[in-house]
Short mmCIF file of C-alpha atoms in Angstrom, two decimals:
data_model
loop_
_atom_site.label_atom_id
_atom_site.label_comp_id
_atom_site.label_asym_id
_atom_site.label_seq_id
_atom_site.Cartn_x
_atom_site.Cartn_y
_atom_site.Cartn_z
CA SER A 40 -12.62 77.19 -27.33
CA ILE A 41 -14.61 74.14 -26.18
CA ALA A 42 -13.10 71.39 -24.08
CA THR A 43 -14.12 67.86 -24.97
CA MET A 44 -14.91 65.95 -21.79
CA LEU A 45 -14.75 62.25 -21.09
CA GLN A 46 -16.95 60.85 -18.34
CA PHE A 47 -16.40 57.64 -16.41
CA PRO A 48 -18.32 56.03 -13.53
CA GLY A 49 -16.38 55.51 -10.32
CA GLU A 50 -16.68 54.64 -6.66
CA VAL A 51 -15.21 56.30 -3.58
CA GLN A 52 -12.95 54.03 -1.53
CA ILE A 53 -10.84 54.36 1.59
CA ASN A 54 -7.27 55.50 1.05
CA ASP A 55 -5.13 52.38 1.49
CA ASP A 56 -2.09 54.58 2.12
CA ARG A 57 -3.87 55.97 5.19
CA THR A 58 -5.44 52.73 6.44
CA VAL A 59 -3.95 50.40 9.03
CA HIS A 60 -4.95 46.97 10.29
CA VAL A 61 -4.22 47.06 14.02
CA VAL A 62 -2.85 43.84 15.57
CA PRO A 63 -2.03 43.33 19.27
CA ARG A 64 1.56 42.12 18.56
CA VAL A 65 1.31 39.85 21.61
CA ALA A 66 -1.03 36.98 22.39
CA GLY A 67 -3.56 37.81 25.07
CA VAL A 68 -7.16 37.98 26.27
CA ALA A 69 -9.30 41.09 25.81
CA GLU A 70 -10.37 42.53 29.17
CA SER A 71 -12.27 45.47 27.65
CA VAL A 72 -12.97 46.97 24.22
CA LEU A 73 -13.09 50.77 24.33
CA VAL A 74 -14.19 51.75 20.80
CA SER A 75 -16.85 50.64 18.35
CA THR A 76 -17.24 50.58 14.57
CA GLY A 77 -17.76 54.05 13.10
CA GLN A 78 -16.14 55.85 16.02
CA SER A 79 -13.51 58.55 15.43
CA VAL A 80 -10.27 58.08 17.35
CA LYS A 81 -7.18 60.20 17.98
CA LYS A 82 -3.57 59.09 17.81
CA GLY A 83 -2.59 57.36 21.06
CA GLN A 84 -6.18 56.78 22.17
CA PRO A 85 -6.69 53.37 23.88
CA LEU A 86 -8.63 50.92 21.72
CA ALA A 87 -8.68 47.85 23.95
CA VAL A 88 -7.14 46.48 27.14
CA PHE A 89 -5.51 43.02 27.15
CA SER A 90 -3.96 40.70 29.67
CA SER A 91 -0.93 38.81 28.43
CA GLN A 92 1.51 36.38 29.99
CA MET A 93 4.24 37.58 27.62
CA ILE A 94 3.83 41.18 28.80
CA SER A 95 3.98 40.00 32.41
CA GLU A 96 7.24 38.14 31.77
CA GLN A 97 8.79 41.10 29.96
CA ARG A 98 7.78 43.55 32.69
CA SER A 99 9.22 41.18 35.30
CA ALA A 100 12.44 41.00 33.31
CA LEU A 101 12.56 44.80 33.20
CA GLN A 102 12.04 45.09 36.97
CA THR A 103 14.76 42.52 37.60
CA ALA A 104 17.15 44.37 35.29
CA GLN A 105 16.37 47.68 37.01
CA LYS A 106 17.10 46.23 40.46
CA ARG A 107 20.37 44.76 39.22
CA LEU A 108 21.25 48.13 37.75
CA SER A 109 20.55 49.84 41.06
CA LEU A 110 22.75 47.33 42.90
CA ALA A 111 25.51 47.58 40.26
CA SER A 112 25.43 51.37 40.52
CA THR A 113 25.79 51.23 44.31
CA ILE A 114 28.73 48.79 44.10
CA TYR A 115 30.38 50.89 41.40
CA GLN A 116 30.16 54.09 43.48
CA ARG A 117 31.65 52.28 46.48
CA GLU A 118 34.49 50.70 44.47
CA LYS A 119 35.22 54.00 42.77
CA THR A 120 35.53 55.77 46.14
CA LEU A 121 37.77 53.02 47.55
CA TRP A 122 39.97 53.01 44.44
CA GLU A 123 40.33 56.80 44.51
CA GLN A 124 41.40 56.50 48.17
CA LYS A 125 43.96 53.81 47.17
CA ILE A 126 42.22 51.27 49.40
CA THR A 127 41.30 48.71 46.71
CA ALA A 128 42.96 47.63 43.49
CA GLU A 129 42.04 49.17 40.16
CA GLN A 130 40.91 45.74 38.95
CA ASP A 131 38.01 45.75 41.45
CA TYR A 132 36.97 49.19 40.24
CA LEU A 133 37.05 48.11 36.57
CA GLN A 134 35.03 44.98 37.33
CA ALA A 135 32.37 47.10 39.07
CA LEU A 136 32.31 49.47 36.06
CA GLN A 137 31.85 46.55 33.66
CA ALA A 138 29.02 45.14 35.79
CA LEU A 139 27.34 48.58 35.75
CA ARG A 140 27.56 48.83 31.95
CA GLU A 141 26.14 45.30 31.52
CA ALA A 142 23.27 46.14 33.86
CA GLU A 143 22.51 49.31 31.83
CA ILE A 144 22.44 47.27 28.62
CA ALA A 145 20.08 44.72 30.22
CA VAL A 146 17.65 47.48 31.27
CA ASP A 147 17.76 49.07 27.83
CA ASN A 148 17.14 45.70 26.16
CA ALA A 149 14.13 44.98 28.39
CA GLN A 150 12.68 48.44 27.68
CA GLN A 151 13.13 48.01 23.94
CA LYS A 152 11.25 44.68 23.98
CA LEU A 153 8.28 46.32 25.70
CA SER A 154 8.35 49.34 23.40
CA ALA A 155 8.36 47.06 20.34
CA VAL A 156 4.93 45.69 21.28
CA GLY A 157 3.48 49.11 22.07
CA VAL A 158 3.73 49.14 25.87
CA ILE A 159 4.10 52.67 27.21
CA LEU A 160 6.88 52.69 29.80
CA THR A 161 6.53 54.64 33.01
CA ASN A 162 9.07 55.57 35.64
CA ASN A 163 7.60 52.90 37.86
CA ALA A 164 7.30 49.64 35.96
CA SER A 165 5.41 48.01 38.82
CA THR A 166 2.41 50.33 38.46
CA GLY A 167 -0.78 48.31 37.88
CA ASN A 168 -0.96 44.67 36.87
CA LEU A 169 2.16 43.34 35.21
CA ASN A 170 0.13 41.42 32.59
CA ARG A 171 -2.13 44.32 31.55
CA PHE A 172 -1.48 46.54 28.53
CA GLU A 173 -3.43 48.96 26.35
CA LEU A 174 -3.60 48.78 22.56
CA ARG A 175 -3.58 52.34 21.15
CA ALA A 176 -4.51 54.01 17.86
CA PRO A 177 -1.52 54.65 15.55
CA TYR A 178 -3.02 57.89 14.17
CA ASP A 179 -6.23 59.91 13.86
CA GLY A 180 -8.94 58.16 11.91
CA LEU A 181 -12.22 56.28 11.85
CA VAL A 182 -12.72 52.72 13.09
CA VAL A 183 -14.10 51.09 9.95
CA GLU A 184 -13.90 47.52 11.23
CA ARG A 185 -13.79 45.87 14.65
CA ASN A 186 -13.21 42.14 15.16
CA LEU A 187 -12.90 41.84 18.94
CA SER A 188 -15.17 41.05 21.88
CA VAL A 189 -14.53 41.12 25.62
CA GLY A 190 -13.01 37.85 26.83
CA GLU A 191 -11.81 36.84 23.38
CA ALA A 192 -8.34 35.29 23.13
CA VAL A 193 -6.30 36.57 20.20
CA LYS A 194 -2.93 35.79 18.69
CA GLU A 195 -0.25 38.40 18.16
CA ASP A 196 -0.95 38.73 14.39
CA THR A 197 -4.76 38.82 14.53
CA PRO A 198 -6.21 41.95 12.80
CA ILE A 199 -8.72 43.23 15.36
CA PHE A 200 -9.25 46.83 14.23
CA THR A 201 -9.11 48.60 10.88
CA ILE A 202 -8.58 52.35 11.17
CA SER A 203 -8.69 54.67 8.18
CA ASP A 204 -7.90 58.36 7.94
CA LEU A 205 -10.80 59.66 5.80
CA SER A 206 -9.43 63.20 5.44
CA THR A 207 -8.39 61.97 1.98
CA VAL A 208 -10.09 59.21 -0.01
CA TRP A 209 -9.67 57.47 -3.35
CA ALA A 210 -12.05 57.27 -6.27
CA GLU A 211 -11.54 54.15 -8.36
CA VAL A 212 -12.50 54.25 -12.04
CA HIS A 213 -12.02 51.83 -14.92
CA LEU A 214 -10.86 53.37 -18.18
CA PRO A 215 -11.49 51.92 -21.66
CA ALA A 216 -8.27 51.28 -23.54
CA LYS A 217 -9.11 53.91 -26.17
CA ASP A 218 -9.33 56.66 -23.51
CA LEU A 219 -6.08 55.85 -21.68
CA PRO A 220 -4.02 58.47 -23.60
CA HIS A 221 -6.27 61.22 -22.20
CA VAL A 222 -5.79 60.32 -18.52
CA ARG A 223 -2.36 61.11 -17.08
CA VAL A 224 -0.95 60.85 -13.58
CA GLY A 225 -1.01 64.26 -11.92
CA ALA A 226 -3.91 65.57 -14.02
CA LYS A 227 -6.82 67.37 -12.34
CA VAL A 228 -10.28 65.87 -12.82
CA THR A 229 -13.79 66.77 -11.69
CA LEU A 230 -15.91 64.39 -9.61
CA ARG A 231 -19.67 64.67 -9.22
CA ALA A 232 -21.75 62.67 -6.76
CA THR A 233 -24.61 60.68 -8.26
CA ALA A 234 -26.71 60.58 -5.06
CA PHE A 235 -26.76 64.34 -4.35
CA GLU A 236 -25.62 67.67 -5.76
CA ALA A 237 -21.92 67.93 -4.98
CA GLN A 238 -18.71 68.17 -6.92
CA THR A 239 -15.03 68.40 -6.15
CA THR A 240 -11.64 68.26 -7.82
CA GLY A 241 -9.22 65.36 -7.52
CA THR A 242 -5.79 64.40 -8.77
CA VAL A 243 -5.01 61.27 -10.76
CA ALA A 244 -2.54 59.32 -8.60
CA PHE A 245 -2.33 56.03 -10.47
CA VAL A 246 -3.16 54.64 -13.91
CA GLY A 247 -2.83 50.90 -14.29
CA ALA A 248 -0.15 49.60 -16.61
CA LEU A 249 -2.23 46.53 -17.52
CA VAL A 250 -5.52 46.26 -19.42
CA GLY A 251 -7.94 43.55 -18.27
CA GLU A 252 -8.23 40.64 -20.68
CA LEU A 253 -12.02 40.44 -20.31
CA THR A 254 -12.98 44.06 -19.64
CA ARG A 255 -10.34 45.72 -21.87
CA MET A 256 -10.12 48.40 -19.21
CA ALA A 257 -7.41 49.71 -16.90
CA LYS A 258 -7.87 50.86 -13.32
CA ALA A 259 -7.13 54.42 -12.22
CA LEU A 260 -7.10 55.94 -8.73
CA ILE A 261 -7.94 59.55 -8.02
CA VAL A 262 -7.06 61.20 -4.70
CA LEU A 263 -9.51 63.79 -3.37
CA ALA A 264 -9.54 65.81 -0.19
CA ASN A 265 -12.37 64.97 2.21
CA PRO A 266 -12.06 67.40 5.16
CA GLN A 267 -15.80 67.39 5.95
CA GLY A 268 -16.28 63.66 5.40
CA ALA A 269 -18.90 64.19 2.67
CA TRP A 270 -17.23 61.81 0.22
CA ARG A 271 -17.97 58.55 1.98
CA PRO A 272 -16.46 55.24 0.85
CA GLY A 273 -18.99 53.37 -1.26
CA LEU A 274 -20.43 56.53 -2.84
CA PHE A 275 -20.81 56.38 -6.62
CA VAL A 276 -19.41 59.30 -8.60
CA ASN A 277 -19.00 60.46 -12.18
CA VAL A 278 -15.47 61.44 -13.10
CA GLU A 279 -15.00 64.04 -15.82
CA VAL A 280 -11.68 64.28 -17.64
CA LYS A 281 -10.82 67.02 -20.11
CA ALA A 282 -9.55 65.25 -23.20
CA SER A 283 -8.74 68.19 -25.48
CA GLU A 284 -9.77 71.71 -26.48
CA VAL A 285 -11.25 72.47 -29.88
CA GLN A 286 -11.55 75.90 -31.51
CA VAL A 287 -15.03 76.37 -33.01
CA PRO A 288 -16.23 79.32 -35.15
CA LEU A 289 -19.46 79.90 -33.22
CA ALA A 290 -20.51 79.00 -29.69
CA ILE A 291 -23.06 80.19 -27.12
CA ASP A 292 -23.66 79.64 -23.41
CA VAL A 293 -25.43 76.40 -22.59
CA ASP A 294 -27.99 78.38 -20.55
CA ALA A 295 -29.21 80.02 -23.77
CA ILE A 296 -30.54 76.72 -25.15
CA GLN A 297 -34.28 76.18 -24.68
CA THR A 298 -36.56 73.35 -25.74
CA LEU A 299 -39.84 73.89 -27.57
CA GLY A 300 -41.59 70.60 -28.20
CA THR A 301 -38.89 68.41 -29.64
CA GLN A 302 -36.74 71.24 -31.00
CA GLN A 303 -33.80 72.98 -29.39
CA VAL A 304 -34.06 76.72 -29.95
CA VAL A 305 -32.38 80.00 -29.07
CA PHE A 306 -34.42 83.19 -28.60
CA VAL A 307 -32.98 86.01 -30.69
CA ARG A 308 -33.86 89.63 -29.87
CA THR A 309 -35.55 91.71 -32.55
CA ASP A 310 -36.72 95.33 -32.35
CA ASN A 311 -39.81 94.53 -30.24
CA ALA A 312 -39.77 90.81 -29.47
CA PHE A 313 -37.79 87.59 -29.10
CA VAL A 314 -37.92 85.08 -31.95
CA ALA A 315 -37.20 81.37 -31.46
CA HIS A 316 -34.52 80.11 -33.84
CA PRO A 317 -34.11 76.32 -34.14
CA VAL A 318 -30.44 75.43 -33.89
CA LYS A 319 -28.26 72.45 -34.66
CA LEU A 320 -25.69 71.95 -31.93
CA GLY A 321 -22.23 70.39 -31.85
CA LEU A 322 -19.60 70.05 -29.15
CA ASN A 323 -20.63 70.79 -25.56
CA ASP A 324 -18.37 71.12 -22.50
CA GLY A 325 -21.11 71.97 -20.00
CA LYS A 326 -20.50 75.71 -20.20
CA ARG A 327 -20.53 76.49 -23.92
CA VAL A 328 -21.96 74.66 -26.86
CA GLU A 329 -21.03 74.81 -30.55
CA VAL A 330 -23.71 76.05 -32.96
CA LEU A 331 -23.58 74.39 -36.37
CA GLU A 332 -26.77 75.83 -37.90
CA GLY A 333 -29.43 78.40 -37.01
CA LEU A 334 -27.34 81.36 -35.84
CA ALA A 335 -24.74 83.69 -37.29
CA ALA A 336 -21.90 85.41 -35.53
CA GLY A 337 -23.11 88.67 -34.04
CA ASP A 338 -26.76 87.58 -33.54
#
């Protein structure tokens, strides 16, 4: 049984599903940049420090809300004690309770606004400068692009870092229309590096539904594990896909084929020597090769 293999050229790319373009989410000025291109980062690691008027205003609003909450809590406790002792009317107690609830909502609202832009809240909101905040990595990965310098003013939607998790990468290949029936989503394929001796197995994750008008090819993406980082984006690979299996009457190991001059031969054992037999070969899957002429079964 010989598998017919199809081979396509491809290129390793970053996994877009595990790549993020980091934006500050608030306008500000970079006070320091803590990472550089090519550096590995962990989730939560500071990438840069900014100063921002918006952050200062939101922290001030949070402090104000917290002080009002403290005052409302004190008044509520006093009114509750007086009401329980029948000294004040229930209406005063209910008004103090309402003021306390409103103050709690105001504090929660101010905290949510800061959390939405990535500010880590502490028990003491007044710690450090009110306008200073740290931009942190969303997950483990590699800084593949950095567009920020110290002192640079940026807007809230400016992409300043690109971080990619390279523990998995994609290989992009373009398939001729005639070969599309042989490549299915979920199928296992073999990838071999062209620059050095290495191979791995990947899984077809996507096969394009459209064929290019000029190229008459469709794009496919193959996901492969990259725990050691050997499969770097930009590396060229050959992708081997098993198209079908064919039963042949006679086959031998590929290692048995030798070349003498311009002929392909197989050495057949006799009683006291080895004799070179020229052979005509057929299908080849890299492990076994079909023999059309030159050998008989049992040789």
